[in-house]
Short mmCIF file of C-alpha atoms and ligand atoms in Angstrom, two decimals:
data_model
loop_
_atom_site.label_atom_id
_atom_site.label_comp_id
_atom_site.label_asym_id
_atom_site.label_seq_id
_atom_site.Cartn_x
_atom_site.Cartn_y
_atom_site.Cartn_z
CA UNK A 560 -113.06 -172.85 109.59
CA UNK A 561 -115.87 -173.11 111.63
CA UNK A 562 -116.20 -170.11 114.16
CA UNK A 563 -119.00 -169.95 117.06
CA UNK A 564 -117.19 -166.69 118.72
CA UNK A 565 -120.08 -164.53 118.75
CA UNK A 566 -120.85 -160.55 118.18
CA UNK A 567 -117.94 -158.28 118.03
CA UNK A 568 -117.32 -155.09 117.55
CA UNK A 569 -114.60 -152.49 116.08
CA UNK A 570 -115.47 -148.88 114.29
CA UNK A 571 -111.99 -149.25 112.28
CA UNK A 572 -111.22 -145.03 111.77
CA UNK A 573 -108.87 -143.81 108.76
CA UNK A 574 -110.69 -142.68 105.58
CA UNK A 575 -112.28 -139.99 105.45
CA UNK A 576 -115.58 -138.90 103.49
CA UNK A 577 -115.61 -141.82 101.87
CA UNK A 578 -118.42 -140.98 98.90
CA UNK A 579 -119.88 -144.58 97.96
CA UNK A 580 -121.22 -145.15 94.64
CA UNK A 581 -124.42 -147.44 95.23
CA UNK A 582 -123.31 -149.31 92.01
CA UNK A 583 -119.58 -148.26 90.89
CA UNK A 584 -120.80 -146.66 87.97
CA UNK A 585 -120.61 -149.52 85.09
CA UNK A 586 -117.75 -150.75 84.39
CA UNK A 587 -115.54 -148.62 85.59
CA UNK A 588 -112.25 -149.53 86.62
CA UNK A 589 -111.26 -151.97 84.32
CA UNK A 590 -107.89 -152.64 83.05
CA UNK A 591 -104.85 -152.06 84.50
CA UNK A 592 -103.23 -149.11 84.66
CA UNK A 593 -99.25 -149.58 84.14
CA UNK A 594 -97.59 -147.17 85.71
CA UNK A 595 -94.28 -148.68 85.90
CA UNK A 596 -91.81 -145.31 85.90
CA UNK A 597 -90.53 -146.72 89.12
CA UNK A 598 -91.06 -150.62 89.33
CA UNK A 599 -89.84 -150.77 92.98
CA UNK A 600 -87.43 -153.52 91.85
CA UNK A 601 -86.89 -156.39 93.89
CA UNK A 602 -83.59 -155.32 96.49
CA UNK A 603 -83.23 -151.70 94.71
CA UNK A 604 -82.25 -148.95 96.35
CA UNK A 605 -85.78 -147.02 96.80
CA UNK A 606 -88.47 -148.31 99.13
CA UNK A 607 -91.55 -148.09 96.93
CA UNK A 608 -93.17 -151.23 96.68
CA UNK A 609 -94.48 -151.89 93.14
CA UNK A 610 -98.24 -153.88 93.90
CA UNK A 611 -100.65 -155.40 91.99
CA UNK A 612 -104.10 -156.13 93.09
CA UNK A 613 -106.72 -158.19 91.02
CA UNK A 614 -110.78 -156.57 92.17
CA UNK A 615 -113.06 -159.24 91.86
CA UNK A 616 -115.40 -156.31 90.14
CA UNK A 617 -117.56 -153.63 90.40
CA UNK A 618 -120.70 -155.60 91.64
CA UNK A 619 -121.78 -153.77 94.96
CA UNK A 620 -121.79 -150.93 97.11
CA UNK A 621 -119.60 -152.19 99.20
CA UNK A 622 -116.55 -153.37 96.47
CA UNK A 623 -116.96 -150.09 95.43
CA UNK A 624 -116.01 -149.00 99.31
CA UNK A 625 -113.46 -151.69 99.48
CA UNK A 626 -111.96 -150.41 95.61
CA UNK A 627 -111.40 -146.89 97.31
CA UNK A 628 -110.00 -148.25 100.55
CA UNK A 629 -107.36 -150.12 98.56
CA UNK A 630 -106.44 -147.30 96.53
CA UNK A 631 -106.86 -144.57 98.83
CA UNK A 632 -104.13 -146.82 101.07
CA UNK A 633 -101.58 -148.22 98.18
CA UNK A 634 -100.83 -144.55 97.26
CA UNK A 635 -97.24 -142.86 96.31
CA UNK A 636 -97.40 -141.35 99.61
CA UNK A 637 -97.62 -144.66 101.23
CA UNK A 638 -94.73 -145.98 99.28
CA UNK A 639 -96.84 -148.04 96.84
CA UNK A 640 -96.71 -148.40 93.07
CA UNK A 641 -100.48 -149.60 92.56
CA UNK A 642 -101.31 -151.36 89.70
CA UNK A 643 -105.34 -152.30 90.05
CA UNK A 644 -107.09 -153.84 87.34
CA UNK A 645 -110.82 -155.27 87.66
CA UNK A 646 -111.98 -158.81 86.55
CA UNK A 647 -116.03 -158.09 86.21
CA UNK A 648 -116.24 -160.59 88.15
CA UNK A 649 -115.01 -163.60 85.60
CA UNK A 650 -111.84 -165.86 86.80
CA UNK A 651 -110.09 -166.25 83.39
CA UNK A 652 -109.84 -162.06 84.17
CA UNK A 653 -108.26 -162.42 87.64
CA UNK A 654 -105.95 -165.28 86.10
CA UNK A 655 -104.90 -163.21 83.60
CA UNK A 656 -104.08 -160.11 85.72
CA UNK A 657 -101.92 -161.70 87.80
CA UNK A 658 -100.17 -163.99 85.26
CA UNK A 659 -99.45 -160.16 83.73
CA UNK A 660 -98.13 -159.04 87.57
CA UNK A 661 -95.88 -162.19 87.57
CA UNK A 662 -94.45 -161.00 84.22
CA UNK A 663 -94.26 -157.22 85.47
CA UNK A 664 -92.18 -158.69 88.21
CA UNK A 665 -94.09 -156.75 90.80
CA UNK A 666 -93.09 -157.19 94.58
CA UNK A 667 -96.37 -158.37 95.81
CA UNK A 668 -99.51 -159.46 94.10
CA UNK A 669 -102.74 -159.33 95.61
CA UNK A 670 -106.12 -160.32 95.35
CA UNK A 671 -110.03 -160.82 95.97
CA UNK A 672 -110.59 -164.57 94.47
CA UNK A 673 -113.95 -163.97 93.28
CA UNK A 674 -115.02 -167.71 93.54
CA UNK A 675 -112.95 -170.13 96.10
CA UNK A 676 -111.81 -172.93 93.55
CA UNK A 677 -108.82 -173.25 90.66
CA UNK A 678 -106.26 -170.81 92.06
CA UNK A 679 -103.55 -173.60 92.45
CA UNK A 680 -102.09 -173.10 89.24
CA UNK A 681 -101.36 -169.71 88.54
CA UNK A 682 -100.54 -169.41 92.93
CA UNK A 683 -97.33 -171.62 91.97
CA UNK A 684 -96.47 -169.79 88.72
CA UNK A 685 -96.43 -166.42 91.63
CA UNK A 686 -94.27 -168.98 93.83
CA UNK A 687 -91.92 -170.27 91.62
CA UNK A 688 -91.35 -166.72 90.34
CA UNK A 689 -90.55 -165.32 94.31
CA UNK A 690 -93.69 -163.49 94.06
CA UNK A 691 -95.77 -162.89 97.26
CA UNK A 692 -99.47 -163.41 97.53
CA UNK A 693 -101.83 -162.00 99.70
CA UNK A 694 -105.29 -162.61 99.70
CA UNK A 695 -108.04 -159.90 100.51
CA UNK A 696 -111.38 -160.11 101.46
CA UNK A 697 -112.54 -164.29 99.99
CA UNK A 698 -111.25 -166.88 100.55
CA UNK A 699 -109.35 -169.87 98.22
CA UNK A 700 -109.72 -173.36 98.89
CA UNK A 701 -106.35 -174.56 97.87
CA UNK A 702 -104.81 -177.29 100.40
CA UNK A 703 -101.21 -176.04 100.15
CA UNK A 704 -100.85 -172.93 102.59
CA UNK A 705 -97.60 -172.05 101.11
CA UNK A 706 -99.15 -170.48 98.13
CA UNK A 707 -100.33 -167.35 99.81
CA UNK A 708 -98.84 -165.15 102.98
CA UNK A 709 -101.77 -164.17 103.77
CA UNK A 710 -105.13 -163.95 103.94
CA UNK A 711 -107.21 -161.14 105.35
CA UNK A 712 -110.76 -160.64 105.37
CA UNK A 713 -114.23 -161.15 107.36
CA UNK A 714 -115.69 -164.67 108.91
CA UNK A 715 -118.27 -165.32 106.74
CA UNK A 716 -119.60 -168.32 108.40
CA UNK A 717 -119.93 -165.69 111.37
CA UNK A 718 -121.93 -163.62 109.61
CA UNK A 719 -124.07 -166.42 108.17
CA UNK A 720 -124.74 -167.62 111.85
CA UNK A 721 -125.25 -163.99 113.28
CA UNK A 722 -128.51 -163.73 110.58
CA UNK A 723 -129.53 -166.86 111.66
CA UNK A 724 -129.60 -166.15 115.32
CA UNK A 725 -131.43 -162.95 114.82
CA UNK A 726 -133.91 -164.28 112.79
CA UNK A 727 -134.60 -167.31 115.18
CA UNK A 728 -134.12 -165.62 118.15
CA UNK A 729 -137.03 -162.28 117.06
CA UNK A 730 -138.91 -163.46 113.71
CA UNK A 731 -138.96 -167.36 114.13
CA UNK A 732 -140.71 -167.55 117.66
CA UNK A 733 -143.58 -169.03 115.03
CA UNK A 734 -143.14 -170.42 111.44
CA UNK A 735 -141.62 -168.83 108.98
CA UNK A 736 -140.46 -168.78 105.19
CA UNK A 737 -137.56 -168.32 104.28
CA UNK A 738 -136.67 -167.36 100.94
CA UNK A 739 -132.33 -166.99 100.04
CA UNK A 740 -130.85 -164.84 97.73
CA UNK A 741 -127.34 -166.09 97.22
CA UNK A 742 -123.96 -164.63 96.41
CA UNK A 743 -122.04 -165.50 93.16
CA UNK A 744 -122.50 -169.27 93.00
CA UNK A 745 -118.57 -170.63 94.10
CA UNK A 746 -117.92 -167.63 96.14
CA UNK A 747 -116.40 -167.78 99.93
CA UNK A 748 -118.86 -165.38 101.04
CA UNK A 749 -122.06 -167.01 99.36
CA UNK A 750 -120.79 -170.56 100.74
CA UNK A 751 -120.09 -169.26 104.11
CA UNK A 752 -122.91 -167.06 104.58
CA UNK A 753 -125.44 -169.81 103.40
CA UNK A 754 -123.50 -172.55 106.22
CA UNK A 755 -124.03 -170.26 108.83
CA UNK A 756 -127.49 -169.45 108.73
CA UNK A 757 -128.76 -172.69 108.46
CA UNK A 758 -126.76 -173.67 110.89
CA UNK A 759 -127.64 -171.06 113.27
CA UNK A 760 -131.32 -171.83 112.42
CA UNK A 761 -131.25 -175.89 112.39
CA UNK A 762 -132.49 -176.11 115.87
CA UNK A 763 -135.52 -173.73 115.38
CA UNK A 764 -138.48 -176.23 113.74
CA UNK A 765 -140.43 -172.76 112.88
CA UNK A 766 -137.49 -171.41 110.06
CA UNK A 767 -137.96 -173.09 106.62
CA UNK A 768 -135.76 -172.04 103.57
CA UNK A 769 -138.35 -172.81 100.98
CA UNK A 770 -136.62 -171.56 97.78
CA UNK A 771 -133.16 -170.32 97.56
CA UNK A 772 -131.11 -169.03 94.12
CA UNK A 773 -128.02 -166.94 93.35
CA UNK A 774 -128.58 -163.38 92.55
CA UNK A 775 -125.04 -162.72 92.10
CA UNK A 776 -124.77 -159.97 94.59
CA UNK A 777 -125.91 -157.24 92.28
CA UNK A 778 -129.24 -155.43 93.12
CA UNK A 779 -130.51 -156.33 89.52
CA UNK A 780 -130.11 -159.88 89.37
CA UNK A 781 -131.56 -159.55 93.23
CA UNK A 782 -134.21 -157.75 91.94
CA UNK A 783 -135.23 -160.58 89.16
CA UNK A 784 -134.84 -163.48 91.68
CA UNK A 785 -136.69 -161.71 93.77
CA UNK A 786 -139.68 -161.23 90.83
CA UNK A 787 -139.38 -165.15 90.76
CA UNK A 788 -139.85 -166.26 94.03
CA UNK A 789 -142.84 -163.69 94.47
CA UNK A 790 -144.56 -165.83 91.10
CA UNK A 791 -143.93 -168.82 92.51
CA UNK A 792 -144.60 -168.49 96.13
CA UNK A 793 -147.33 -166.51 97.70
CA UNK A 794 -146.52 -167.27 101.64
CA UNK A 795 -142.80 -166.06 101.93
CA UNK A 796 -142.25 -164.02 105.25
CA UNK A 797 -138.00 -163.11 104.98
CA UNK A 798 -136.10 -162.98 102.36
CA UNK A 799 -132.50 -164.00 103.17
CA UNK A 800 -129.83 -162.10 101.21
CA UNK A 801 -126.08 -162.50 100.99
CA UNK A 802 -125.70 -158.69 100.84
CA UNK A 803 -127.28 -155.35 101.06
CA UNK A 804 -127.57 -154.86 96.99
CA UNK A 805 -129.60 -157.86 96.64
CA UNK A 806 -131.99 -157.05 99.52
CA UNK A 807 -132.12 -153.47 97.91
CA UNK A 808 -133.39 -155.36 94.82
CA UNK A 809 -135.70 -157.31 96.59
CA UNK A 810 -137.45 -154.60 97.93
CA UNK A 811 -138.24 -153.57 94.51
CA UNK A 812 -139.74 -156.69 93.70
CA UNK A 813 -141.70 -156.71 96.66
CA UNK A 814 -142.88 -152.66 96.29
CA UNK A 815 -143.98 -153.88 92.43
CA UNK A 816 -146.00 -156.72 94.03
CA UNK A 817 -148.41 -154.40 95.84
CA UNK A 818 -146.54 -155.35 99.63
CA UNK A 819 -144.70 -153.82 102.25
CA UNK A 820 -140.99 -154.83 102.56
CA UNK A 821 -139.99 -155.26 106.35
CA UNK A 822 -143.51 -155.59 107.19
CA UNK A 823 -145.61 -158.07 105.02
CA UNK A 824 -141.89 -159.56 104.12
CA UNK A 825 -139.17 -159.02 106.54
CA UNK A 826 -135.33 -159.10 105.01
CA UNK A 827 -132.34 -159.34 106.78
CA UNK A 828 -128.76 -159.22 105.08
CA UNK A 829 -125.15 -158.62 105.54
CA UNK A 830 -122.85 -155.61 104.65
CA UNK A 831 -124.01 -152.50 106.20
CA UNK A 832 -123.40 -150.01 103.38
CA UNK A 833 -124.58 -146.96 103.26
CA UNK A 834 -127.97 -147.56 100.74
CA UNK A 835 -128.34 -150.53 102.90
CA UNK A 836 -128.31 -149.23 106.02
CA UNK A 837 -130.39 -145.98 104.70
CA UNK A 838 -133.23 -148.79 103.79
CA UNK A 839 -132.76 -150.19 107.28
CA UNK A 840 -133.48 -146.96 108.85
CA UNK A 841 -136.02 -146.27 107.03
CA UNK A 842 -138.14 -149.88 108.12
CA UNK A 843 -137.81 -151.68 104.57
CA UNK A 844 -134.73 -153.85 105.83
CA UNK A 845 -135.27 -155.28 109.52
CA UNK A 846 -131.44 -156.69 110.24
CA UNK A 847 -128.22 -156.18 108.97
CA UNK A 848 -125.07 -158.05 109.58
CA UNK A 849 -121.97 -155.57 108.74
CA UNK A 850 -118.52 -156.87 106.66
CA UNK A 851 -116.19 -154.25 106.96
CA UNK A 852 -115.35 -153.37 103.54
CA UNK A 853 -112.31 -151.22 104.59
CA UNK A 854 -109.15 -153.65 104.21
CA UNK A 855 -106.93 -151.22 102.75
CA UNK A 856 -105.10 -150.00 105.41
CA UNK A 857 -104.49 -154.23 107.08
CA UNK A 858 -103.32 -155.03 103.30
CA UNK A 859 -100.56 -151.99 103.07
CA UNK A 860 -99.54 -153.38 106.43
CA UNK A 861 -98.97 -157.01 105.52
CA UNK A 862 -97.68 -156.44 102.31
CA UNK A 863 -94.83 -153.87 103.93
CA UNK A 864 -93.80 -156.51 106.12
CA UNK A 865 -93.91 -159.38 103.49
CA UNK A 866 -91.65 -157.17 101.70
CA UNK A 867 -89.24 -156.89 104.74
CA UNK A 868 -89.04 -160.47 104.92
CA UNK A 869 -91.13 -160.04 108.55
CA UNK A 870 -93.60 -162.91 109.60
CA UNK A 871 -96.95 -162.28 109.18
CA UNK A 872 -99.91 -164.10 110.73
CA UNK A 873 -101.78 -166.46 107.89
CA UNK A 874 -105.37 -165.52 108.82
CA UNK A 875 -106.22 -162.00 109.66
CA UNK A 876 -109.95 -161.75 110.62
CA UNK A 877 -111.71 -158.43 110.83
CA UNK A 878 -114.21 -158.04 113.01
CA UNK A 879 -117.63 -156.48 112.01
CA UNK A 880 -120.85 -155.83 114.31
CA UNK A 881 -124.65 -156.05 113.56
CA UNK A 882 -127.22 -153.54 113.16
CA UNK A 883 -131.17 -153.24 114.36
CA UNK A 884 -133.15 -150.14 112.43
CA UNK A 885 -132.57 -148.23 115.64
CA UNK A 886 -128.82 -148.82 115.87
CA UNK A 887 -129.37 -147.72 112.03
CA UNK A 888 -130.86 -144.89 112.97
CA UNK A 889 -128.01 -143.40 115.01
CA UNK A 890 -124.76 -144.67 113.22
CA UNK A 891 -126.11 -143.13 109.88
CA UNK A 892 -125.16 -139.94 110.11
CA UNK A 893 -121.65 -141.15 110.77
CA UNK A 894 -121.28 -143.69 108.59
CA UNK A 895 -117.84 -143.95 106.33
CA UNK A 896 -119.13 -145.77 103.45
O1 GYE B 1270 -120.53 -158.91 100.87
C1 GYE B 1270 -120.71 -158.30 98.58
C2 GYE B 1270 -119.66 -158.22 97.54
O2 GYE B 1270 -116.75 -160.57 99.18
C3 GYE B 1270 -117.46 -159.75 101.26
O3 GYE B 1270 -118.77 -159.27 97.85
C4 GYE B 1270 -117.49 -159.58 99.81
C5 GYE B 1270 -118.88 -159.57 99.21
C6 GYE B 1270 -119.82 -158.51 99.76
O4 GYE B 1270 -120.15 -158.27 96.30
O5 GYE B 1270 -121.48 -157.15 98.63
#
């Protein structure tokens, strides 16, 4: 799923004062609630759809935006019976919420597959039980479409390539090292987002990744890598990170070691949440590529009309933009999350 369409744009509206909690505060969230006075029922006579949606975690600033999108949308109101649960980011969790869906006989089960391998298995115990699938947000790399309706969410590889450009294009016009902070190893958006840059940077001789390692997209573990690379190399010019909470982490590595982030090391990353883009305003971040964390309102959508029977189209890509620290500057004050 290579994509070389380049910068696009979209300010997607609905929600509201959107408070975002730089970390969802611990482990919030978890289990599922079952609130199953009105199951929906498959062909009843009432129109609620009964839903349940497996969250990859609490990890980030911007699953907490994309948690309150989802269940700011999937509300009574909005005809939905939400049942959320979230798997702290471990697969045997997210297998075993929606093995629990399948047995609650919910209408529609979605999800956020928190790394892109293994699904097969439990996606045909949904099938053979007539349950829908949608996927939100990451990707799965099962061969057999048929599993899922549905799969909406961000081009990573996009994003990927959009750092990369910017970076060659206004940092690498003389050598530079590069140092990557990776999403959760296995993850769409840490495989994607890795492809694209170097991609997007393979015909520039100055740009050399010289150390890269997960940090798991939290801003602690980003923080520690960060520690790391500083020990072990004393020439690094960007840092590279998968997301905003990572870079956020780095630049408290980097303030520990006595230097200047977005000065003596420059850092680019991809999100655009709030804390992030705060930091970009403020000089410590120099780019940011935005994923649009707001997929609630496209998922209540699709899962309406897979309820109806309707087609729906198998990829549904939303769009994000970019940001400079100027461009940070001025969308601030109106940012939603
Ligand atoms: O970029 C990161 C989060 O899957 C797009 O997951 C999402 C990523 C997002 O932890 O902050």
């Amino acid at each position: 799923m290579f994509s070389t369409k380049k910068a696009r744009t979209r300010l997607t509206g609905v929600l509201a004062g959107a408070a975002v909690f730089a970390l969802a505060a611990c482990s919030s969230g978890g289990g599922s609630d079952d609130d199953t006075a009105d199951a929906g029922g498959n062909g009843g006579g009432d129109d609620v759809i009964s839903i349940g949606f497996s969250q990859v975690g609490a990890e980030s600033g911007w699953r907490a935006a994309n948690t309150k999108s989802i269940q700011d949308t999937l509300t009574a109101e909005n005809g939905f019976d939400l049942s959320f649960s979230d798997a702290q980011q471990k697969q045997e969790n997210q297998i075993q919420a929606i093995r629990s869906y399948i047995a609650q006989g919910v209408d529609v089960i979605a999800f956020s597959p928190v790394v892109e391998s293994g699904w097969d298995a439990v996606l045909e115990e949904a099938k053979d039980a007539g349950i829908p699938v949608i996927l939100t947000d990451r990707a799965v790399d099962s061969e057999d479409e048929s599993l899922y309706e549905s799969f909406i969410g961000s081009d990573f590889v996009l994003e990927g390539e959009t750092a990369g450009e910017w970076v060659s294009e206004n940092l690498a016009t003389e050598p530079i090292n590069v140092v990557e902070l990776q999403g959760t190893t296995g993850a769409a958006p840490a495989i994607d987002r890795k492809a694209g840059f170097e991609e997007a940077t393979s015909d520039n001789p100055n740009v050399t990744i010289i150390d890269s390692q997960t940090g798991n997209f939290t801003r602690s573990e980003g923080k520690t890598v960060m520690e790391g690379f500083l020990q072990a190399h004393d020439d690094i010019d960007l840092v590279y990170a998968h997301n905003d909470d990572m870079g956020l982490g780095a630049i408290e590595a980097i303030e520990a070691a006595g230097l200047v982030p977005g000065e003596d090391i420059k850092i680019v990353t991809v999100d655009a949440v709030k804390d992030g883009m705060q930091a970009l305003a403020d000089g410590k971040i120099n780019f940011i590529v935005e994923c649009n964390p707001l997929l609630g309102p496209d998922l209540a959508e699709i899962a309406k009309k897979v309820v109806a029977g309707e087609e729906v189209e198998k990829r549904i890509v939303v769009e994000d933009q970019s940001f400079t620290q100027e461009q940070a500057v001025e969308a601030l004050p109106t940012r939603e999350y």
